[in-house]
Every structure is written in structure tokens, then in C-alpha cells.
């Protein structure tokens, strides 16, 4: 099983029978257990539960835990965790990354040395990646 500590603040849950299409912005903590299609921008934490299915252009959050299915790019200012049994089709960029065994992952990974000095909500994903410092040996 996995653990994910939500930071202090409110926790909102989109239930298993919830289907949401559009752009979602939040600053606290969100757990998706249903279906989401669109774009997510957050300064908080996001958990995509094992019952969730997300089709996104991108997800930008402080931290992201994936236990369900995500198609689209994931960008985290601090960390991304992808747990056993989950599926991610898209590129990942984060300061820290943990991918468990038994994960179906198709994409590229960019490890960041430090959070970029750009507002992730005012730039495109391509600009964010350009302004990010990739980890180099």
C-alpha cells in the first residue's frame, strides 16, 4: 500500500461517480477517485486514486501521487510518486520521483535540480520545461 501526506489545509474529493471536464485550479489538497478530462494547475497536493482515470493536457502541482490512470504530462514542484498497479502515458518532470514495480509507464522523465523561478500558472508547459534546470551527471 502507499502513503501520501497531504499538507495542512482542506482536502477535496472528486468521487468515483464524478466526471469533470475542464480546467481545475486549487491550492490545498485534492483527491480524484472518478474521471477528469482537461488541465489541472495547483500549488497544493494531488492524489489520483486507484479508481481514477485522468485524460489531461498537463497536471502541474506541488506534489502528485498516481495510483490510477493518467494520460498526459505531469509537472511537480517537489515530488511525484507512481505506485504499483498504476498507468501513466506522458512526460514527467519533478525534483523527486518514485516509481514502484508493476507500473505501466510510457514517457520521458526530467529530473529538476531546483524549482524554476517562473510562475507555473503563467507559462506553457514548454516554457516551464525550458526554464527548468534538468539534472545532469
Tab-separated table of C-alpha atoms in Angstrom, residues 38-107:
chain	number	residue	atom	x	y	z
A	38	UNK	CA	-8.739	18.742	-19.108
A	39	UNK	CA	-5.969	20.610	-17.296
A	40	UNK	CA	-5.015	20.852	-13.610
A	41	UNK	CA	-2.988	23.694	-12.062
A	42	UNK	CA	-2.267	23.712	-8.351
A	43	UNK	CA	0.094	24.899	-5.661
A	44	UNK	CA	-1.187	22.043	-3.477
A	45	UNK	CA	-1.076	18.251	-3.470
A	46	UNK	CA	-2.932	15.952	-5.840
A	47	UNK	CA	-3.727	12.285	-5.348
A	48	UNK	CA	-5.101	10.313	-8.284
A	49	UNK	CA	-6.699	7.301	-6.616
A	50	UNK	CA	-6.625	3.749	-7.970
A	51	UNK	CA	-10.192	4.143	-9.314
A	52	UNK	CA	-9.412	7.416	-11.143
A	53	UNK	CA	-9.000	7.938	-14.891
A	54	UNK	CA	-7.481	11.272	-15.980
A	55	UNK	CA	-7.028	12.482	-19.557
A	56	UNK	CA	-5.098	15.753	-19.309
A	57	UNK	CA	-3.032	18.140	-21.376
A	58	UNK	CA	-0.977	18.611	-18.228
A	59	UNK	CA	-1.057	18.464	-14.454
A	60	UNK	CA	1.029	20.988	-12.506
A	61	UNK	CA	1.051	20.699	-8.707
A	62	UNK	CA	3.384	20.833	-5.731
A	63	UNK	CA	3.237	17.050	-5.347
A	64	UNK	CA	1.386	14.316	-7.231
A	65	UNK	CA	0.636	10.729	-6.298
A	66	UNK	CA	-0.659	8.462	-9.065
A	67	UNK	CA	-2.400	5.228	-8.101
A	68	UNK	CA	-4.842	5.173	-11.050
A	69	UNK	CA	-4.566	6.028	-14.752
A	70	UNK	CA	-3.219	9.270	-16.240
A	71	UNK	CA	-2.734	10.189	-19.870
A	72	UNK	CA	-0.882	13.498	-20.134
A	73	UNK	CA	2.153	15.326	-18.764
A	74	UNK	CA	2.890	15.592	-15.030
A	75	UNK	CA	4.883	18.510	-13.556
A	76	UNK	CA	5.582	18.717	-9.823
A	77	UNK	CA	7.433	21.443	-7.981
A	78	UNK	CA	8.514	18.916	-5.348
A	79	UNK	CA	7.705	15.227	-5.951
A	80	UNK	CA	5.805	12.651	-7.959
A	81	UNK	CA	5.032	9.129	-6.753
A	82	UNK	CA	3.695	6.468	-9.137
A	83	UNK	CA	2.538	3.394	-7.235
A	84	UNK	CA	2.187	-0.257	-8.202
A	85	UNK	CA	-0.767	-1.037	-10.466
A	86	UNK	CA	-0.991	2.470	-11.931
A	87	UNK	CA	-0.603	3.638	-15.534
A	88	UNK	CA	0.980	6.860	-16.832
A	89	UNK	CA	1.265	7.794	-20.501
A	90	UNK	CA	3.050	11.141	-20.673
A	91	UNK	CA	6.177	13.004	-19.683
A	92	UNK	CA	7.147	13.618	-16.051
A	93	UNK	CA	9.213	16.439	-14.549
A	94	UNK	CA	9.893	16.807	-10.821
A	95	UNK	CA	12.542	17.400	-8.180
A	96	UNK	CA	11.968	13.908	-6.767
A	97	UNK	CA	10.406	10.837	-8.387
A	98	UNK	CA	9.466	7.400	-7.101
A	99	UNK	CA	8.119	4.731	-9.451
A	100	UNK	CA	7.138	1.393	-7.888
A	101	UNK	CA	7.351	-2.025	-9.523
A	102	UNK	CA	4.389	-3.100	-11.663
A	103	UNK	CA	3.772	0.368	-13.146
A	104	UNK	CA	2.801	0.831	-16.799
A	105	UNK	CA	4.764	3.993	-17.732
A	106	UNK	CA	5.288	5.362	-21.244
A	107	UNK	CA	7.053	8.717	-21.463
